Amino acid sequence: MDCPSFLQGRLDQMLRCLQTPLDKLSIGNCQMLTHSDLTHLFQYPNLRQLKSLHLFRLSLADFSLEPLRALLEAVAPTLQDLRLDNCGIWGTQVESILPVLSRCQQLRDFTISMNNFSVATVEKLLRHTARLCNLELELYPVPRECYRIQGIINEERLAQIRAELKAILRELGQPRTIYLYGKCCHTCGNSNVYDVAFS
């Protein structure tokens, strides 16, 4: 659902109207949701059987991901699709969800693109998802070390980092392909996707 402004501060009221457990939840374009809204959302009991959780274009930069971690822990046995794209998440925030992420054994699709991550954060994510045997799609942001000051990708640096990530995939020892999603180009409006594969 795209979030209209009237939901700001009232998301818990809407959630109380839901009578049956949800297996899919998609929320996007909700820059105005408050910390209270998001905490209520992540603690709502009828989300405990989620198979699919999509959060996109939310503003989570100043938000503790602890409530999200608690939700992921509750849905770890059922969750198949997790998308946290363009949510303003920083690498330091991701630390809180890493351990529970590795317990989502049913996870098939995991995308966390268009967030502000370093190479170290992407490496940690790769290690914590390494034993998820059902994982088919992994989409991460191009690490911030790959960008010049103007927001343009430094192709030489990107090639080095792709080689580093490939070495990590090799070290983890399982055939795997991940994708790195670049920021939208200010000039042409396009985004590039780069693969990193070990087979």
XYZ file of N, CA and C in Angstrom:
597
model
N 0.839 -1.178 0.000
C 0.000 0.000 0.000
C 0.877 1.232 0.000
N 0.515 2.198 -0.787
C 1.126 3.510 -0.678
C 0.433 4.207 0.484
N 1.198 4.933 1.277
C 0.650 5.509 2.507
C 0.152 6.928 2.290
N -1.136 7.145 2.378
C -1.638 8.514 2.345
C -1.302 9.215 3.658
N -1.286 10.533 3.626
C -0.858 11.295 4.801
C -1.791 11.108 5.995
N -3.066 10.753 5.760
C -3.973 10.614 6.897
C -3.609 9.433 7.795
N -2.736 8.524 7.316
C -2.313 7.397 8.150
C -1.249 7.797 9.165
N -0.625 8.944 8.963
C 0.444 9.358 9.873
C -0.081 9.424 11.301
N 0.555 8.674 12.196
C 0.144 8.637 13.594
C -1.085 7.798 13.859
N -1.654 7.178 12.820
C -2.890 6.400 12.983
C -2.772 4.972 12.450
N -1.585 4.550 12.116
C -1.417 3.228 11.521
C -1.906 2.130 12.453
N -1.716 2.313 13.763
C -2.172 1.293 14.709
C -3.685 1.127 14.663
N -4.428 2.224 14.416
C -5.889 2.134 14.314
C -6.298 1.303 13.104
N -5.603 1.500 11.991
C -5.900 0.718 10.798
C -5.597 -0.757 11.036
N -4.468 -1.038 11.679
C -4.078 -2.425 11.914
C -5.076 -3.148 12.814
N -5.648 -2.429 13.769
C -6.624 -3.060 14.675
C -7.866 -3.535 13.927
N -8.146 -2.957 12.768
C -9.327 -3.351 11.987
C -9.122 -4.669 11.245
N -7.889 -5.105 11.106
C -7.622 -6.353 10.387
C -7.978 -7.536 11.270
N -8.810 -8.429 10.737
C -9.296 -9.553 11.534
C -8.480 -10.826 11.349
N -7.878 -10.999 10.187
C -7.169 -12.248 9.907
C -5.677 -11.984 9.755
N -4.863 -12.992 10.031
C -3.414 -12.820 9.865
C -3.051 -12.528 8.412
N -2.089 -11.668 8.207
C -1.608 -11.348 6.866
C -0.459 -12.278 6.500
N -0.400 -12.675 5.223
C 0.788 -13.404 4.777
C 1.645 -12.544 3.850
N 1.113 -11.388 3.417
C 1.873 -10.450 2.591
C 1.617 -9.038 3.090
N 2.685 -8.262 3.150
C 2.553 -6.861 3.526
C 3.543 -6.045 2.709
N 3.035 -5.033 2.026
C 3.871 -4.152 1.219
C 3.501 -2.708 1.547
N 4.476 -1.941 2.008
C 4.246 -0.541 2.354
C 5.326 0.300 1.692
N 4.901 1.320 0.968
C 5.866 2.174 0.294
C 5.448 3.621 0.270
N 6.389 4.471 -0.056
C 6.144 5.907 -0.196
C 5.564 6.507 1.076
N 6.109 6.100 2.206
C 5.576 6.538 3.500
C 6.607 7.333 4.275
N 7.066 8.417 3.724
C 8.081 9.223 4.390
C 7.564 9.856 5.681
N 6.246 9.945 5.830
C 5.683 10.658 6.969
C 5.342 9.753 8.148
N 5.539 8.443 8.027
C 5.229 7.571 9.156
C 6.135 7.902 10.335
N 5.566 7.856 11.522
C 6.324 8.169 12.731
C 6.988 6.909 13.283
N 7.888 7.098 14.227
C 8.510 5.953 14.902
C 7.444 5.113 15.581
N 6.454 5.769 16.147
C 5.355 5.060 16.805
C 4.580 4.200 15.802
N 4.309 4.750 14.614
C 3.622 3.982 13.563
C 4.398 2.712 13.238
N 5.690 2.864 13.010
C 6.500 1.719 12.602
C 6.640 0.704 13.728
N 6.748 1.174 14.955
C 6.828 0.246 16.088
C 5.540 -0.552 16.207
N 4.387 0.123 16.089
C 3.103 -0.592 16.114
C 3.027 -1.610 14.978
N 3.468 -1.190 13.805
C 3.425 -2.079 12.650
C 4.222 -3.348 12.917
N 5.456 -3.198 13.354
C 6.324 -4.355 13.529
C 5.897 -5.235 14.699
N 5.124 -4.680 15.654
C 4.693 -5.464 16.809
C 3.292 -6.044 16.643
N 2.651 -5.775 15.534
C 1.265 -6.202 15.343
C 1.171 -7.728 15.271
N 0.340 -8.366 16.126
C 0.296 -9.836 16.201
C -0.147 -10.527 14.911
N -0.986 -9.886 14.108
C -1.475 -10.542 12.891
C -0.450 -10.558 11.756
N 0.778 -10.152 12.042
C 1.848 -10.238 11.041
C 2.756 -11.434 11.295
N 2.441 -12.253 12.265
C 3.341 -13.331 12.687
C 3.415 -14.507 11.720
N 2.620 -14.480 10.643
C 2.666 -15.554 9.649
C 3.074 -15.026 8.272
N 3.724 -13.889 8.249
C 4.111 -13.278 6.973
C 5.009 -14.193 6.148
N 4.686 -14.253 4.861
C 5.571 -14.902 3.897
C 6.318 -13.858 3.075
N 5.740 -12.663 2.977
C 6.315 -11.620 2.132
C 6.218 -10.272 2.840
N 7.361 -9.593 2.975
C 7.402 -8.264 3.577
C 8.183 -7.337 2.655
N 7.489 -6.322 2.130
C 8.113 -5.318 1.254
C 7.988 -3.956 1.925
N 9.109 -3.340 2.215
C 9.143 -1.960 2.685
C 10.008 -1.190 1.703
N 9.474 -0.152 1.108
C 10.242 0.612 0.129
C 9.890 2.092 0.221
N 10.913 2.901 0.011
C 10.788 4.354 0.109
C 10.165 4.785 1.439
N 10.666 4.179 2.506
C 10.334 4.618 3.861
C 11.543 5.362 4.402
N 11.337 6.149 5.416
C 12.458 6.856 6.023
C 12.803 6.184 7.345
N 13.756 5.240 7.298
C 14.157 4.507 8.498
C 15.526 4.948 9.014
N 16.086 5.999 8.454
C 17.458 6.404 8.787
C 17.648 6.682 10.274
N 16.668 7.268 10.924
C 16.796 7.613 12.344
C 15.999 6.669 13.232
N 15.661 5.519 12.701
C 14.772 4.595 13.396
C 15.554 3.371 13.852
N 15.348 2.961 15.079
C 15.959 1.717 15.546
C 15.297 0.546 14.829
N 16.095 -0.368 14.301
C 15.533 -1.538 13.618
C 15.215 -2.676 14.585
N 15.274 -2.402 15.886
C 14.976 -3.437 16.876
C 13.556 -3.999 16.723
N 12.514 -3.163 16.535
C 11.182 -3.735 16.307
C 11.115 -4.589 15.036
N 11.822 -4.170 13.976
C 11.879 -4.985 12.760
C 12.584 -6.307 13.048
N 13.652 -6.255 13.835
C 14.356 -7.485 14.208
C 13.420 -8.450 14.930
N 12.614 -7.924 15.858
C 11.669 -8.764 16.597
C 10.637 -9.385 15.654
N 10.157 -8.598 14.683
C 9.208 -9.141 13.708
C 9.867 -10.230 12.870
N 11.084 -9.987 12.387
C 11.780 -10.993 11.578
C 12.004 -12.274 12.373
N 12.280 -12.126 13.645
C 12.457 -13.314 14.486
C 11.159 -14.114 14.555
N 10.035 -13.411 14.679
C 8.739 -14.086 14.765
C 8.355 -14.768 13.458
N 8.726 -14.172 12.327
C 8.310 -14.725 11.029
C 9.406 -15.548 10.355
N 10.521 -15.737 11.023
C 11.639 -16.485 10.422
C 11.221 -17.840 9.850
N 10.316 -18.603 10.497
C 9.939 -19.904 9.931
C 9.125 -19.822 8.637
N 8.474 -18.686 8.365
C 7.580 -18.598 7.202
C 8.047 -17.631 6.119
N 8.918 -16.686 6.444
C 9.260 -15.600 5.518
C 10.006 -16.112 4.286
N 9.465 -15.780 3.105
C 10.062 -16.201 1.835
C 10.592 -15.026 1.012
N 10.085 -13.851 1.262
C 10.407 -12.690 0.425
C 10.571 -11.471 1.331
N 11.778 -10.922 1.385
C 12.053 -9.749 2.214
C 12.697 -8.677 1.346
N 12.025 -7.530 1.262
C 12.527 -6.413 0.453
C 12.524 -5.146 1.307
N 13.704 -4.591 1.480
C 13.887 -3.377 2.285
C 14.615 -2.342 1.431
N 14.010 -1.961 0.338
C 14.663 -1.117 -0.658
C 14.379 0.367 -0.442
N 15.448 1.173 -0.593
C 15.325 2.629 -0.553
C 14.654 3.106 0.736
N 15.138 2.585 1.860
C 14.575 2.937 3.165
C 15.508 3.814 3.995
N 16.604 4.273 3.391
C 17.532 5.123 4.128
C 18.271 4.392 5.238
N 18.378 3.078 5.122
C 19.026 2.272 6.162
C 20.543 2.423 6.056
N 21.181 2.570 7.202
C 22.639 2.648 7.288
C 23.198 1.305 7.733
N 24.459 1.078 7.431
C 25.109 -0.171 7.805
C 25.046 -0.462 9.286
N 25.184 0.576 10.117
C 25.145 0.363 11.563
C 23.781 -0.150 12.015
N 22.726 0.231 11.326
C 21.391 -0.257 11.674
C 21.227 -1.734 11.321
N 21.859 -2.154 10.238
C 21.714 -3.529 9.757
C 22.241 -4.536 10.776
N 23.223 -4.103 11.580
C 23.822 -5.004 12.571
C 22.756 -5.696 13.419
N 21.690 -4.985 13.764
C 20.681 -5.553 14.664
C 19.865 -6.671 14.027
N 19.774 -6.699 12.689
C 18.967 -7.753 12.059
C 19.803 -8.899 11.493
N 21.134 -8.771 11.513
C 21.978 -9.810 10.906
C 21.760 -11.205 11.504
N 21.791 -11.372 12.823
C 21.648 -12.733 13.363
C 20.316 -13.381 13.007
N 19.230 -12.620 13.072
C 17.921 -13.207 12.773
C 17.765 -13.474 11.280
N 18.421 -12.674 10.461
C 18.364 -12.881 9.016
C 18.869 -14.275 8.648
N 19.899 -14.717 9.323
C 20.465 -16.036 9.018
C 19.556 -17.179 9.452
N 18.491 -16.879 10.207
C 17.539 -17.919 10.627
C 16.303 -17.991 9.731
N 16.226 -17.131 8.728
C 15.076 -17.133 7.809
C 15.316 -18.186 6.724
N 15.197 -19.445 7.089
C 15.590 -20.553 6.216
C 14.715 -20.708 4.970
N 13.504 -20.150 4.974
C 12.618 -20.247 3.810
C 12.836 -19.107 2.815
N 13.701 -18.180 3.149
C 13.876 -16.972 2.331
C 14.362 -17.314 0.925
N 13.604 -16.815 -0.075
C 13.970 -17.020 -1.487
C 14.459 -15.734 -2.132
N 13.821 -14.617 -1.788
C 14.179 -13.317 -2.358
C 14.549 -12.363 -1.229
N 15.726 -11.752 -1.343
C 16.175 -10.773 -0.356
C 16.769 -9.589 -1.100
N 16.105 -8.436 -1.013
C 16.620 -7.221 -1.645
C 16.687 -6.114 -0.597
N 17.814 -5.426 -0.593
C 18.035 -4.346 0.372
C 18.800 -3.222 -0.338
N 18.415 -2.994 -1.590
C 19.125 -2.039 -2.447
C 18.770 -0.596 -2.098
N 19.543 0.314 -2.689
C 19.328 1.760 -2.547
C 19.360 2.217 -1.087
N 20.215 1.586 -0.300
C 20.493 2.020 1.061
C 21.970 2.389 1.131
N 22.380 3.006 2.211
C 23.735 3.559 2.306
C 24.660 2.594 3.047
N 25.248 1.632 2.309
C 26.091 0.605 2.916
C 27.529 0.722 2.446
N 28.424 0.359 3.341
C 29.835 0.225 2.990
C 30.077 -1.187 2.465
N 31.270 -1.415 1.944
C 31.658 -2.762 1.516
C 31.578 -3.713 2.704
N 32.018 -3.256 3.876
C 32.012 -4.109 5.074
C 30.603 -4.583 5.409
N 29.612 -3.715 5.245
C 28.227 -4.104 5.529
C 27.742 -5.139 4.527
N 28.037 -4.940 3.248
C 27.635 -5.923 2.233
C 28.306 -7.267 2.523
N 29.576 -7.241 2.918
C 30.275 -8.484 3.261
C 29.581 -9.205 4.416
N 29.198 -8.460 5.452
C 28.502 -9.067 6.595
C 27.182 -9.687 6.158
N 26.452 -8.990 5.298
C 25.190 -9.535 4.799
C 25.427 -10.830 4.029
N 26.466 -10.867 3.202
C 26.775 -12.083 2.444
C 27.074 -13.245 3.378
N 27.810 -12.988 4.429
C 28.162 -14.056 5.368
C 26.941 -14.548 6.149
N 26.057 -13.630 6.514
C 24.884 -14.031 7.299
C 23.793 -14.683 6.452
N 23.851 -14.539 5.158
C 22.867 -15.197 4.286
C 23.453 -16.426 3.596
N 24.690 -16.758 3.899
C 25.401 -17.828 3.182
C 24.738 -19.193 3.316
N 24.102 -19.465 4.433
C 23.524 -20.794 4.663
C 22.027 -20.863 4.347
N 21.518 -19.845 3.703
C 20.100 -19.853 3.322
C 19.975 -20.570 1.982
N 19.688 -21.860 2.041
C 19.748 -22.732 0.858
C 18.703 -22.403 -0.202
N 17.596 -21.786 0.186
C 16.520 -21.500 -0.769
C 16.674 -20.152 -1.463
N 17.678 -19.389 -1.085
C 17.839 -18.033 -1.612
C 18.140 -18.054 -3.111
N 17.281 -17.379 -3.883
C 17.423 -17.333 -5.341
C 17.786 -15.942 -5.850
N 17.327 -14.903 -5.154
C 17.576 -13.527 -5.588
C 18.157 -12.739 -4.425
N 19.317 -12.116 -4.658
C 19.941 -11.244 -3.667
C 20.331 -9.947 -4.363
N 19.796 -8.854 -3.881
C 20.069 -7.544 -4.470
C 20.526 -6.595 -3.365
N 21.761 -6.117 -3.495
C 22.374 -5.235 -2.508
C 22.708 -3.904 -3.170
N 22.925 -2.854 -2.371
C 23.348 -1.590 -2.987
C 24.809 -1.652 -3.418
N 25.139 -0.932 -4.467
C 26.552 -0.713 -4.781
C 27.137 0.012 -3.566
N 28.214 -0.509 -2.971
C 28.771 0.123 -1.762
C 29.189 1.569 -2.002
N 29.054 2.367 -0.968
C 29.305 3.809 -1.104
C 30.745 4.127 -1.493
N 31.693 3.217 -1.213
C 33.083 3.452 -1.604
C 33.262 3.490 -3.124
N 32.251 3.050 -3.854
C 32.335 3.015 -5.324
C 31.924 4.325 -5.983
N 31.457 5.288 -5.198
C 30.946 6.527 -5.782
C 31.946 7.669 -5.656
N 31.988 8.480 -6.699
C 32.737 9.731 -6.633
C 31.872 10.741 -5.870
N 32.437 11.892 -5.587
C 31.715 12.910 -4.815
C 30.405 13.304 -5.495
N 30.385 13.343 -6.815
C 29.188 13.771 -7.547
C 28.122 12.674 -7.615
N 28.344 11.526 -6.987
C 27.374 10.436 -7.034
C 27.520 9.549 -8.252
N 28.607 9.730 -9.001
C 28.866 8.908 -10.189
C 29.722 7.721 -9.777
N 29.412 6.550 -10.331
C 30.166 5.346 -9.984
C 31.570 5.401 -10.568
N 32.545 5.103 -9.739
C 33.936 4.948 -10.158
C 34.084 3.495 -10.613
N 34.085 3.279 -11.912
C 34.065 1.921 -12.470
C 35.283 1.097 -12.049
N 36.436 1.747 -11.935
C 37.650 1.029 -11.522
C 37.511 0.515 -10.085
N 37.025 1.381 -9.214
C 36.821 0.978 -7.809
C 35.740 -0.093 -7.716
N 34.690 0.043 -8.491
C 33.626 -0.961 -8.497
C 34.172 -2.322 -8.921
N 35.024 -2.348 -9.932
C 35.610 -3.614 -10.384
C 36.421 -4.264 -9.268
N 37.171 -3.463 -8.512
C 37.948 -3.992 -7.385
C 37.027 -4.593 -6.319
N 35.965 -3.879 -6.013
C 35.051 -4.347 -4.969
C 34.293 -5.587 -5.426
N 33.920 -5.631 -6.691
C 33.270 -6.848 -7.200
C 34.206 -8.044 -7.069
N 35.489 -7.832 -7.334
C 36.475 -8.915 -7.184
C 36.588 -9.341 -5.718
N 36.564 -8.372 -4.791
C 36.610 -8.691 -3.359
C 35.387 -9.509 -2.949
N 34.223 -9.100 -3.423
C 32.991 -9.811 -3.070
C 32.976 -11.210 -3.677
N 33.499 -11.335 -4.888
C 33.588 -12.661 -5.510
C 34.500 -13.572 -4.688
N 35.582 -13.017 -4.167
C 36.491 -13.804 -3.319
C 35.779 -14.275 -2.053
N 34.909 -13.444 -1.514
C 34.140 -13.847 -0.329
C 33.174 -14.969 -0.685
N 32.495 -14.850 -1.825
C 31.590 -15.921 -2.260
C 32.363 -17.221 -2.433
N 33.549 -17.134 -3.005
C 34.393 -18.326 -3.192
C 34.769 -18.921 -1.834
N 35.137 -18.062 -0.903
C 35.506 -18.502 0.447
C 34.332 -19.201 1.138
N 33.127 -18.694 0.917
C 31.940 -19.298 1.532
C 31.606 -20.641 0.905
N 32.110 -20.883 -0.308
C 32.116 -22.216 -0.884
C 30.847 -22.737 -1.521
N 29.873 -21.862 -1.796
C 28.647 -22.321 -2.447
C 28.425 -21.503 -3.711
N 28.022 -22.165 -4.813
C 27.704 -21.400 -6.029
C 26.624 -20.363 -5.720
N 26.849 -19.155 -6.196
C 25.948 -18.076 -5.801
C 26.144 -16.887 -6.726
N 25.049 -16.221 -7.047
C 25.111 -14.971 -7.801
C 24.361 -13.909 -7.013
N 25.019 -12.783 -6.802
C 24.362 -11.647 -6.160
C 24.369 -10.490 -7.151
N 23.541 -9.501 -6.875
C 23.463 -8.320 -7.735
C 23.660 -7.064 -6.892
N 24.373 -6.109 -7.477
C 24.586 -4.804 -6.860
C 23.821 -3.766 -7.674
N 22.982 -3.019 -7.008
C 22.120 -2.036 -7.664
C 22.689 -0.639 -7.434
N 22.983 0.056 -8.517
C 23.553 1.401 -8.427
C 22.497 2.473 -8.232
N 22.925 3.589 -7.665
C 22.021 4.733 -7.506
C 21.606 5.250 -8.870
N 20.463 5.892 -8.906
C 19.949 6.473 -10.140
C 20.866 7.612 -10.594
N 21.242 7.592 -11.861
C 22.105 8.626 -12.435
C 21.323 9.940 -12.541
N 21.921 11.024 -12.042
C 21.248 12.329 -12.088
C 21.121 12.852 -13.512
N 22.021 12.427 -14.386
C 22.025 12.920 -15.763
C 20.994 12.211 -16.626
N 21.046 10.858 -16.633
C 20.176 10.107 -17.549
C 18.981 9.446 -16.861
N 19.001 9.367 -15.525
C 17.882 8.762 -14.806
C 17.914 7.249 -14.737
N 18.954 6.630 -15.294
C 19.049 5.165 -15.288
C 19.828 4.666 -14.077
N 19.540 3.406 -13.712
C 20.307 2.713 -12.680
C 20.933 1.487 -13.310
N 22.132 1.152 -12.879
C 22.800 -0.041 -13.384
C 22.774 -1.137 -12.335
N 22.703 -2.382 -12.814
C 22.765 -3.550 -11.945
C 23.989 -4.355 -12.361
N 24.797 -4.724 -11.379
C 26.042 -5.454 -11.631
C 25.966 -6.805 -10.935
N 26.356 -7.858 -11.635
C 26.338 -9.170 -10.998
C 27.716 -9.510 -10.440
N 27.700 -10.334 -9.391
C 28.915 -10.908 -8.816
C 28.605 -12.384 -8.653
N 29.344 -13.233 -9.358
C 28.994 -14.654 -9.386
C 30.175 -15.527 -9.017
N 29.868 -16.605 -8.295
C 30.823 -17.681 -8.055
C 30.103 -18.980 -8.355
N 30.647 -19.760 -9.282
C 29.979 -21.019 -9.636
C 30.949 -22.183 -9.555
